[in-house]
Amino acid sequence: RFDFLISKENKKIFIEVKNVTLSREKGIAEFPDAVTSRGQKHIKELIKASKKGFQIYLLYVIQRQDCKKFKLAKDIDPEYYNLVKKAVKKKLKLICYDCKFSSKGIKLNNKIKVLMP
């Protein structure tokens, strides 16, 4: 199960969403903040979906406004990092946005640059 399935005409798209809170370097958000066996499972499932003809996306939502770049925390979960790299080769698209917080709620704000090795 993924967070979103978008179907339009002949296109089927799966989108998995990850919330990001970690920032160890000024201006750079990172995911994950701990080993994530669940996250690893999601990447494996996205790869399987790609083989079945689905377009696959991973959306990282940074729950803060002080980060202008995003990267994977390879040192925290090397397996997750390697699976994402593998999935990118299988056409996984990575998207990242920060959030804007106000008294009216939280909204996606700016598209954030994803730093990939």
mmCIF file of N, CA, C and O in Angstrom, residues 9-95:
data_model
loop_
_atom_site.group_PDB
_atom_site.id
_atom_site.type_symbol
_atom_site.label_atom_id
_atom_site.label_comp_id
_atom_site.label_asym_id
_atom_site.label_seq_id
_atom_site.Cartn_x
_atom_site.Cartn_y
_atom_site.Cartn_z
ATOM 1 N N GLU A 9 -6.155 8.037 -17.723
ATOM 2 C CA GLU A 9 -6.022 7.379 -19.012
ATOM 3 C C GLU A 9 -5.175 6.124 -18.847
ATOM 4 O O GLU A 9 -5.519 5.244 -18.087
ATOM 5 N N ASN A 10 -4.044 6.040 -19.520
ATOM 6 C CA ASN A 10 -3.217 4.844 -19.430
ATOM 7 C C ASN A 10 -2.116 4.940 -18.386
ATOM 8 O O ASN A 10 -1.289 4.042 -18.279
ATOM 9 N N LYS A 11 -2.070 6.044 -17.631
ATOM 10 C CA LYS A 11 -1.019 6.237 -16.637
ATOM 11 C C LYS A 11 -1.481 5.777 -15.265
ATOM 12 O O LYS A 11 -2.609 6.057 -14.859
ATOM 13 N N LYS A 12 -0.588 5.105 -14.570
ATOM 14 C CA LYS A 12 -0.813 4.757 -13.173
ATOM 15 C C LYS A 12 0.441 5.152 -12.406
ATOM 16 O O LYS A 12 1.543 4.737 -12.764
ATOM 17 N N ILE A 13 0.239 5.951 -11.388
ATOM 18 C CA ILE A 13 1.369 6.507 -10.648
ATOM 19 C C ILE A 13 1.196 6.209 -9.169
ATOM 20 O O ILE A 13 0.138 6.471 -8.592
ATOM 21 N N PHE A 14 2.241 5.667 -8.551
ATOM 22 C CA PHE A 14 2.272 5.490 -7.105
ATOM 23 C C PHE A 14 3.160 6.577 -6.508
ATOM 24 O O PHE A 14 4.255 6.842 -7.013
ATOM 25 N N ILE A 15 2.684 7.167 -5.419
ATOM 26 C CA ILE A 15 3.469 8.163 -4.695
ATOM 27 C C ILE A 15 3.546 7.747 -3.231
ATOM 28 O O ILE A 15 2.513 7.527 -2.593
ATOM 29 N N GLU A 16 4.746 7.636 -2.740
ATOM 30 C CA GLU A 16 5.000 7.368 -1.319
ATOM 31 C C GLU A 16 5.488 8.674 -0.713
ATOM 32 O O GLU A 16 6.329 9.361 -1.289
ATOM 33 N N VAL A 17 4.960 9.030 0.456
ATOM 34 C CA VAL A 17 5.298 10.286 1.114
ATOM 35 C C VAL A 17 6.053 9.999 2.410
ATOM 36 O O VAL A 17 5.659 9.131 3.184
ATOM 37 N N LYS A 18 7.134 10.744 2.615
ATOM 38 C CA LYS A 18 7.927 10.635 3.842
ATOM 39 C C LYS A 18 8.035 12.013 4.486
ATOM 40 O O LYS A 18 8.347 12.991 3.813
ATOM 41 N N ASN A 19 7.776 12.078 5.780
ATOM 42 C CA ASN A 19 7.936 13.315 6.531
ATOM 43 C C ASN A 19 9.370 13.436 7.010
ATOM 44 O O ASN A 19 9.942 12.469 7.514
ATOM 45 N N VAL A 20 9.926 14.616 6.876
ATOM 46 C CA VAL A 20 11.330 14.858 7.200
ATOM 47 C C VAL A 20 11.414 15.928 8.291
ATOM 48 O O VAL A 20 10.828 17.002 8.146
ATOM 49 N N THR A 21 12.161 15.616 9.344
ATOM 50 C CA THR A 21 12.367 16.595 10.414
ATOM 51 C C THR A 21 13.847 16.805 10.729
ATOM 52 O O THR A 21 14.206 17.800 11.331
ATOM 53 N N LEU A 22 14.693 15.893 10.321
ATOM 54 C CA LEU A 22 16.113 15.927 10.690
ATOM 55 C C LEU A 22 16.899 16.961 9.888
ATOM 56 O O LEU A 22 16.780 17.034 8.661
ATOM 57 N N SER A 23 17.724 17.729 10.603
ATOM 58 C CA SER A 23 18.700 18.614 9.972
ATOM 59 C C SER A 23 19.918 18.676 10.880
ATOM 60 O O SER A 23 19.855 19.226 11.976
ATOM 61 N N ARG A 24 21.026 18.076 10.399
ATOM 62 C CA ARG A 24 22.263 18.083 11.191
ATOM 63 C C ARG A 24 23.252 19.121 10.690
ATOM 64 O O ARG A 24 24.195 19.456 11.380
ATOM 65 N N GLU A 25 23.043 19.587 9.455
ATOM 66 C CA GLU A 25 23.859 20.645 8.874
ATOM 67 C C GLU A 25 22.939 21.807 8.541
ATOM 68 O O GLU A 25 21.831 21.606 8.040
ATOM 69 N N LYS A 26 23.413 23.007 8.790
ATOM 70 C CA LYS A 26 22.592 24.185 8.538
ATOM 71 C C LYS A 26 22.076 24.199 7.096
ATOM 72 O O LYS A 26 22.849 24.078 6.149
ATOM 73 N N GLY A 27 20.756 24.295 6.960
ATOM 74 C CA GLY A 27 20.140 24.418 5.646
ATOM 75 C C GLY A 27 19.913 23.122 4.893
ATOM 76 O O GLY A 27 19.406 23.136 3.785
ATOM 77 N N ILE A 28 20.294 21.982 5.493
ATOM 78 C CA ILE A 28 20.147 20.696 4.799
ATOM 79 C C ILE A 28 19.278 19.750 5.629
ATOM 80 O O ILE A 28 19.601 19.446 6.779
ATOM 81 N N ALA A 29 18.184 19.304 5.043
ATOM 82 C CA ALA A 29 17.317 18.316 5.679
ATOM 83 C C ALA A 29 17.766 16.927 5.263
ATOM 84 O O ALA A 29 18.327 16.750 4.170
ATOM 85 N N GLU A 30 17.511 15.938 6.140
ATOM 86 C CA GLU A 30 17.928 14.563 5.850
ATOM 87 C C GLU A 30 16.835 13.566 6.231
ATOM 88 O O GLU A 30 16.067 13.796 7.155
ATOM 89 N N PHE A 31 16.823 12.463 5.535
ATOM 90 C CA PHE A 31 15.947 11.333 5.844
ATOM 91 C C PHE A 31 16.722 10.065 5.592
ATOM 92 O O PHE A 31 17.468 9.998 4.615
ATOM 93 N N PRO A 32 16.567 9.054 6.430
ATOM 94 C CA PRO A 32 15.762 8.968 7.645
ATOM 95 C C PRO A 32 16.530 9.451 8.871
ATOM 96 O O PRO A 32 17.735 9.676 8.798
ATOM 97 N N ASP A 33 15.794 9.579 9.981
ATOM 98 C CA ASP A 33 16.446 9.977 11.229
ATOM 99 C C ASP A 33 16.750 8.774 12.115
ATOM 100 O O ASP A 33 17.282 8.916 13.203
ATOM 101 N N ALA A 34 16.394 7.579 11.639
ATOM 102 C CA ALA A 34 16.683 6.304 12.315
ATOM 103 C C ALA A 34 16.591 5.213 11.252
ATOM 104 O O ALA A 34 16.045 5.441 10.163
ATOM 105 N N VAL A 35 17.108 4.038 11.554
ATOM 106 C CA VAL A 35 16.972 2.917 10.617
ATOM 107 C C VAL A 35 15.477 2.684 10.386
ATOM 108 O O VAL A 35 14.688 2.649 11.329
ATOM 109 N N THR A 36 15.101 2.556 9.123
ATOM 110 C CA THR A 36 13.685 2.431 8.786
ATOM 111 C C THR A 36 13.413 1.190 7.948
ATOM 112 O O THR A 36 13.441 1.233 6.724
ATOM 113 N N SER A 37 13.155 0.085 8.626
ATOM 114 C CA SER A 37 12.834 -1.146 7.891
ATOM 115 C C SER A 37 11.536 -0.965 7.106
ATOM 116 O O SER A 37 11.392 -1.489 6.000
ATOM 117 N N ARG A 38 10.613 -0.198 7.645
ATOM 118 C CA ARG A 38 9.365 0.084 6.929
ATOM 119 C C ARG A 38 9.656 0.887 5.656
ATOM 120 O O ARG A 38 9.102 0.614 4.593
ATOM 121 N N GLY A 39 10.523 1.888 5.765
ATOM 122 C CA GLY A 39 10.903 2.669 4.596
ATOM 123 C C GLY A 39 11.604 1.819 3.543
ATOM 124 O O GLY A 39 11.385 1.986 2.343
ATOM 125 N N GLN A 40 12.447 0.891 4.000
ATOM 126 C CA GLN A 40 13.124 -0.022 3.080
ATOM 127 C C GLN A 40 12.099 -0.870 2.333
ATOM 128 O O GLN A 40 12.207 -1.066 1.115
ATOM 129 N N LYS A 41 11.095 -1.344 3.059
ATOM 130 C CA LYS A 41 10.039 -2.152 2.443
ATOM 131 C C LYS A 41 9.300 -1.337 1.383
ATOM 132 O O LYS A 41 9.003 -1.845 0.292
ATOM 133 N N HIS A 42 9.009 -0.071 1.692
ATOM 134 C CA HIS A 42 8.311 0.771 0.718
ATOM 135 C C HIS A 42 9.111 0.934 -0.564
ATOM 136 O O HIS A 42 8.540 0.894 -1.663
ATOM 137 N N ILE A 43 10.418 1.104 -0.460
ATOM 138 C CA ILE A 43 11.253 1.252 -1.660
ATOM 139 C C ILE A 43 11.227 -0.034 -2.480
ATOM 140 O O ILE A 43 11.098 0.000 -3.711
ATOM 141 N N LYS A 44 11.340 -1.172 -1.821
ATOM 142 C CA LYS A 44 11.282 -2.458 -2.532
ATOM 143 C C LYS A 44 9.957 -2.612 -3.266
ATOM 144 O O LYS A 44 9.910 -3.099 -4.407
ATOM 145 N N GLU A 45 8.869 -2.192 -2.630
ATOM 146 C CA GLU A 45 7.548 -2.284 -3.262
ATOM 147 C C GLU A 45 7.427 -1.323 -4.445
ATOM 148 O O GLU A 45 6.809 -1.655 -5.459
ATOM 149 N N LEU A 46 8.021 -0.144 -4.333
ATOM 150 C CA LEU A 46 8.015 0.789 -5.461
ATOM 151 C C LEU A 46 8.763 0.200 -6.652
ATOM 152 O O LEU A 46 8.328 0.335 -7.801
ATOM 153 N N ILE A 47 9.881 -0.461 -6.392
ATOM 154 C CA ILE A 47 10.646 -1.105 -7.473
ATOM 155 C C ILE A 47 9.786 -2.166 -8.154
ATOM 156 O O ILE A 47 9.747 -2.253 -9.385
ATOM 157 N N LYS A 48 9.077 -2.965 -7.374
ATOM 158 C CA LYS A 48 8.180 -3.991 -7.948
ATOM 159 C C LYS A 48 7.092 -3.332 -8.799
ATOM 160 O O LYS A 48 6.762 -3.821 -9.878
ATOM 161 N N ALA A 49 6.533 -2.229 -8.300
ATOM 162 C CA ALA A 49 5.477 -1.530 -9.042
ATOM 163 C C ALA A 49 6.009 -0.996 -10.366
ATOM 164 O O ALA A 49 5.315 -1.034 -11.384
ATOM 165 N N SER A 50 7.251 -0.504 -10.360
ATOM 166 C CA SER A 50 7.864 -0.001 -11.581
ATOM 167 C C SER A 50 7.963 -1.111 -12.626
ATOM 168 O O SER A 50 7.702 -0.881 -13.808
ATOM 169 N N LYS A 51 8.311 -2.298 -12.182
ATOM 170 C CA LYS A 51 8.426 -3.442 -13.104
ATOM 171 C C LYS A 51 7.077 -3.811 -13.708
ATOM 172 O O LYS A 51 7.014 -4.423 -14.766
ATOM 173 N N LYS A 52 5.986 -3.423 -13.021
ATOM 174 C CA LYS A 52 4.634 -3.705 -13.515
ATOM 175 C C LYS A 52 4.067 -2.545 -14.325
ATOM 176 O O LYS A 52 2.888 -2.526 -14.644
ATOM 177 N N GLY A 53 4.919 -1.545 -14.622
ATOM 178 C CA GLY A 53 4.497 -0.457 -15.489
ATOM 179 C C GLY A 53 4.025 0.805 -14.787
ATOM 180 O O GLY A 53 3.599 1.749 -15.449
ATOM 181 N N PHE A 54 4.077 0.842 -13.482
ATOM 182 C CA PHE A 54 3.685 2.048 -12.757
ATOM 183 C C PHE A 54 4.814 3.072 -12.780
ATOM 184 O O PHE A 54 5.984 2.708 -12.736
ATOM 185 N N GLN A 55 4.450 4.337 -12.839
ATOM 186 C CA GLN A 55 5.417 5.391 -12.584
ATOM 187 C C GLN A 55 5.524 5.495 -11.069
ATOM 188 O O GLN A 55 4.523 5.342 -10.361
ATOM 189 N N ILE A 56 6.727 5.727 -10.571
ATOM 190 C CA ILE A 56 6.915 5.724 -9.118
ATOM 191 C C ILE A 56 7.591 7.010 -8.649
ATOM 192 O O ILE A 56 8.530 7.495 -9.269
ATOM 193 N N TYR A 57 7.069 7.539 -7.551
ATOM 194 C CA TYR A 57 7.561 8.790 -6.972
ATOM 195 C C TYR A 57 7.728 8.629 -5.476
ATOM 196 O O TYR A 57 6.952 7.922 -4.827
ATOM 197 N N LEU A 58 8.703 9.328 -4.961
ATOM 198 C CA LEU A 58 8.918 9.418 -3.523
ATOM 199 C C LEU A 58 8.935 10.905 -3.185
ATOM 200 O O LEU A 58 9.771 11.654 -3.691
ATOM 201 N N LEU A 59 7.979 11.337 -2.372
ATOM 202 C CA LEU A 59 7.852 12.733 -1.995
ATOM 203 C C LEU A 59 8.316 12.894 -0.552
ATOM 204 O O LEU A 59 7.743 12.304 0.357
ATOM 205 N N TYR A 60 9.356 13.683 -0.371
ATOM 206 C CA TYR A 60 9.856 14.005 0.965
ATOM 207 C C TYR A 60 9.305 15.380 1.341
ATOM 208 O O TYR A 60 9.509 16.348 0.615
ATOM 209 N N VAL A 61 8.601 15.443 2.466
ATOM 210 C CA VAL A 61 8.010 16.686 2.936
ATOM 211 C C VAL A 61 8.773 17.134 4.180
ATOM 212 O O VAL A 61 8.708 16.488 5.229
ATOM 213 N N ILE A 62 9.506 18.227 4.031
ATOM 214 C CA ILE A 62 10.306 18.756 5.138
ATOM 215 C C ILE A 62 9.389 19.573 6.044
ATOM 216 O O ILE A 62 8.803 20.562 5.610
ATOM 217 N N GLN A 63 9.289 19.150 7.285
ATOM 218 C CA GLN A 63 8.383 19.788 8.239
ATOM 219 C C GLN A 63 9.071 20.950 8.964
ATOM 220 O O GLN A 63 8.999 21.056 10.186
ATOM 221 N N ARG A 64 9.739 21.776 8.196
ATOM 222 C CA ARG A 64 10.433 22.948 8.733
ATOM 223 C C ARG A 64 10.703 23.891 7.572
ATOM 224 O O ARG A 64 10.609 23.493 6.417
ATOM 225 N N GLN A 65 11.077 25.147 7.901
ATOM 226 C CA GLN A 65 11.274 26.143 6.852
ATOM 227 C C GLN A 65 12.725 26.598 6.710
ATOM 228 O O GLN A 65 13.005 27.484 5.911
ATOM 229 N N ASP A 66 13.644 25.999 7.422
ATOM 230 C CA ASP A 66 15.032 26.485 7.426
ATOM 231 C C ASP A 66 15.972 25.669 6.553
ATOM 232 O O ASP A 66 17.181 25.848 6.624
ATOM 233 N N CYS A 67 15.440 24.795 5.712
ATOM 234 C CA CYS A 67 16.292 23.938 4.870
ATOM 235 C C CYS A 67 16.037 24.224 3.396
ATOM 236 O O CYS A 67 14.897 24.302 2.962
ATOM 237 N N LYS A 68 17.124 24.376 2.654
ATOM 238 C CA LYS A 68 17.029 24.666 1.223
ATOM 239 C C LYS A 68 17.525 23.508 0.357
ATOM 240 O O LYS A 68 17.468 23.576 -0.867
ATOM 241 N N LYS A 69 18.039 22.469 1.014
ATOM 242 C CA LYS A 69 18.515 21.278 0.306
ATOM 243 C C LYS A 69 18.114 20.054 1.101
ATOM 244 O O LYS A 69 17.870 20.121 2.305
ATOM 245 N N PHE A 70 18.092 18.907 0.410
ATOM 246 C CA PHE A 70 17.724 17.641 1.038
ATOM 247 C C PHE A 70 18.695 16.560 0.606
ATOM 248 O O PHE A 70 19.116 16.530 -0.557
ATOM 249 N N LYS A 71 19.029 15.663 1.539
ATOM 250 C CA LYS A 71 19.842 14.501 1.177
ATOM 251 C C LYS A 71 19.446 13.307 2.035
ATOM 252 O O LYS A 71 18.812 13.452 3.088
ATOM 253 N N LEU A 72 19.820 12.146 1.549
ATOM 254 C CA LEU A 72 19.593 10.918 2.312
ATOM 255 C C LEU A 72 20.671 10.777 3.377
ATOM 256 O O LEU A 72 21.836 11.086 3.124
ATOM 257 N N ALA A 73 20.278 10.315 4.541
ATOM 258 C CA ALA A 73 21.206 10.125 5.659
ATOM 259 C C ALA A 73 21.830 8.738 5.551
ATOM 260 O O ALA A 73 21.425 7.790 6.233
ATOM 261 N N LYS A 74 22.805 8.633 4.673
ATOM 262 C CA LYS A 74 23.461 7.350 4.388
ATOM 263 C C LYS A 74 24.056 6.731 5.644
ATOM 264 O O LYS A 74 23.988 5.513 5.826
ATOM 265 N N ASP A 75 24.630 7.546 6.525
ATOM 266 C CA ASP A 75 25.267 7.013 7.724
ATOM 267 C C ASP A 75 24.254 6.453 8.735
ATOM 268 O O ASP A 75 24.585 5.574 9.522
ATOM 269 N N ILE A 76 23.030 6.923 8.687
ATOM 270 C CA ILE A 76 22.005 6.443 9.621
ATOM 271 C C ILE A 76 21.396 5.128 9.140
ATOM 272 O O ILE A 76 21.184 4.213 9.933
ATOM 273 N N ASP A 77 21.087 5.037 7.837
ATOM 274 C CA ASP A 77 20.497 3.810 7.298
ATOM 275 C C ASP A 77 21.072 3.532 5.904
ATOM 276 O O ASP A 77 20.482 3.904 4.887
ATOM 277 N N PRO A 78 22.245 2.885 5.867
ATOM 278 C CA PRO A 78 22.886 2.611 4.569
ATOM 279 C C PRO A 78 22.027 1.751 3.637
ATOM 280 O O PRO A 78 22.052 1.945 2.424
ATOM 281 N N GLU A 79 21.244 0.835 4.188
ATOM 282 C CA GLU A 79 20.398 -0.026 3.357
ATOM 283 C C GLU A 79 19.318 0.802 2.650
ATOM 284 O O GLU A 79 19.063 0.614 1.460
ATOM 285 N N TYR A 80 18.693 1.700 3.362
ATOM 286 C CA TYR A 80 17.682 2.582 2.764
ATOM 287 C C TYR A 80 18.317 3.411 1.647
ATOM 288 O O TYR A 80 17.781 3.515 0.548
ATOM 289 N N TYR A 81 19.466 3.981 1.942
ATOM 290 C CA TYR A 81 20.217 4.777 0.960
ATOM 291 C C TYR A 81 20.467 3.970 -0.312
ATOM 292 O O TYR A 81 20.205 4.429 -1.425
ATOM 293 N N ASN A 82 20.970 2.745 -0.163
ATOM 294 C CA ASN A 82 21.283 1.899 -1.327
ATOM 295 C C ASN A 82 20.028 1.521 -2.104
ATOM 296 O O ASN A 82 20.046 1.463 -3.333
ATOM 297 N N LEU A 83 18.937 1.258 -1.389
ATOM 298 C CA LEU A 83 17.683 0.919 -2.071
ATOM 299 C C LEU A 83 17.150 2.103 -2.874
ATOM 300 O O LEU A 83 16.662 1.920 -3.992
ATOM 301 N N VAL A 84 17.247 3.303 -2.327
ATOM 302 C CA VAL A 84 16.787 4.481 -3.075
ATOM 303 C C VAL A 84 17.644 4.671 -4.321
ATOM 304 O O VAL A 84 17.115 4.929 -5.412
ATOM 305 N N LYS A 85 18.954 4.526 -4.184
ATOM 306 C CA LYS A 85 19.833 4.639 -5.363
ATOM 307 C C LYS A 85 19.434 3.619 -6.433
ATOM 308 O O LYS A 85 19.365 3.945 -7.621
ATOM 309 N N LYS A 86 19.169 2.393 -6.006
ATOM 310 C CA LYS A 86 18.752 1.339 -6.934
ATOM 311 C C LYS A 86 17.423 1.708 -7.592
ATOM 312 O O LYS A 86 17.249 1.554 -8.798
ATOM 313 N N ALA A 87 16.492 2.212 -6.799
ATOM 314 C CA ALA A 87 15.172 2.563 -7.316
ATOM 315 C C ALA A 87 15.239 3.731 -8.295
ATOM 316 O O ALA A 87 14.493 3.762 -9.269
ATOM 317 N N VAL A 88 16.132 4.675 -8.050
ATOM 318 C CA VAL A 88 16.298 5.799 -8.976
ATOM 319 C C VAL A 88 16.726 5.274 -10.348
ATOM 320 O O VAL A 88 16.268 5.754 -11.381
ATOM 321 N N LYS A 89 17.551 4.245 -10.357
ATOM 322 C CA LYS A 89 17.958 3.625 -11.626
ATOM 323 C C LYS A 89 16.783 2.924 -12.301
ATOM 324 O O LYS A 89 16.789 2.711 -13.508
ATOM 325 N N LYS A 90 15.764 2.570 -11.510
ATOM 326 C CA LYS A 90 14.551 1.926 -12.030
ATOM 327 C C LYS A 90 13.445 2.964 -12.249
ATOM 328 O O LYS A 90 12.268 2.646 -12.253
ATOM 329 N N LYS A 91 13.839 4.226 -12.389
ATOM 330 C CA LYS A 91 12.956 5.339 -12.735
ATOM 331 C C LYS A 91 12.163 5.922 -11.569
ATOM 332 O O LYS A 91 11.156 6.590 -11.761
ATOM 333 N N LEU A 92 12.593 5.697 -10.334
ATOM 334 C CA LEU A 92 11.982 6.382 -9.198
ATOM 335 C C LEU A 92 12.332 7.858 -9.297
ATOM 336 O O LEU A 92 13.497 8.221 -9.490
ATOM 337 N N LYS A 93 11.328 8.707 -9.166
ATOM 338 C CA LYS A 93 11.547 10.148 -9.167
ATOM 339 C C LYS A 93 11.439 10.652 -7.735
ATOM 340 O O LYS A 93 10.478 10.329 -7.033
ATOM 341 N N LEU A 94 12.422 11.434 -7.316
ATOM 342 C CA LEU A 94 12.447 12.004 -5.976
ATOM 343 C C LEU A 94 11.994 13.454 -6.040
ATOM 344 O O LEU A 94 12.493 14.229 -6.862
ATOM 345 N N ILE A 95 11.064 13.804 -5.184
ATOM 346 C CA ILE A 95 10.549 15.165 -5.108
ATOM 347 C C ILE A 95 10.628 15.591 -3.651
ATOM 348 O O ILE A 95 10.380 14.790 -2.750
#
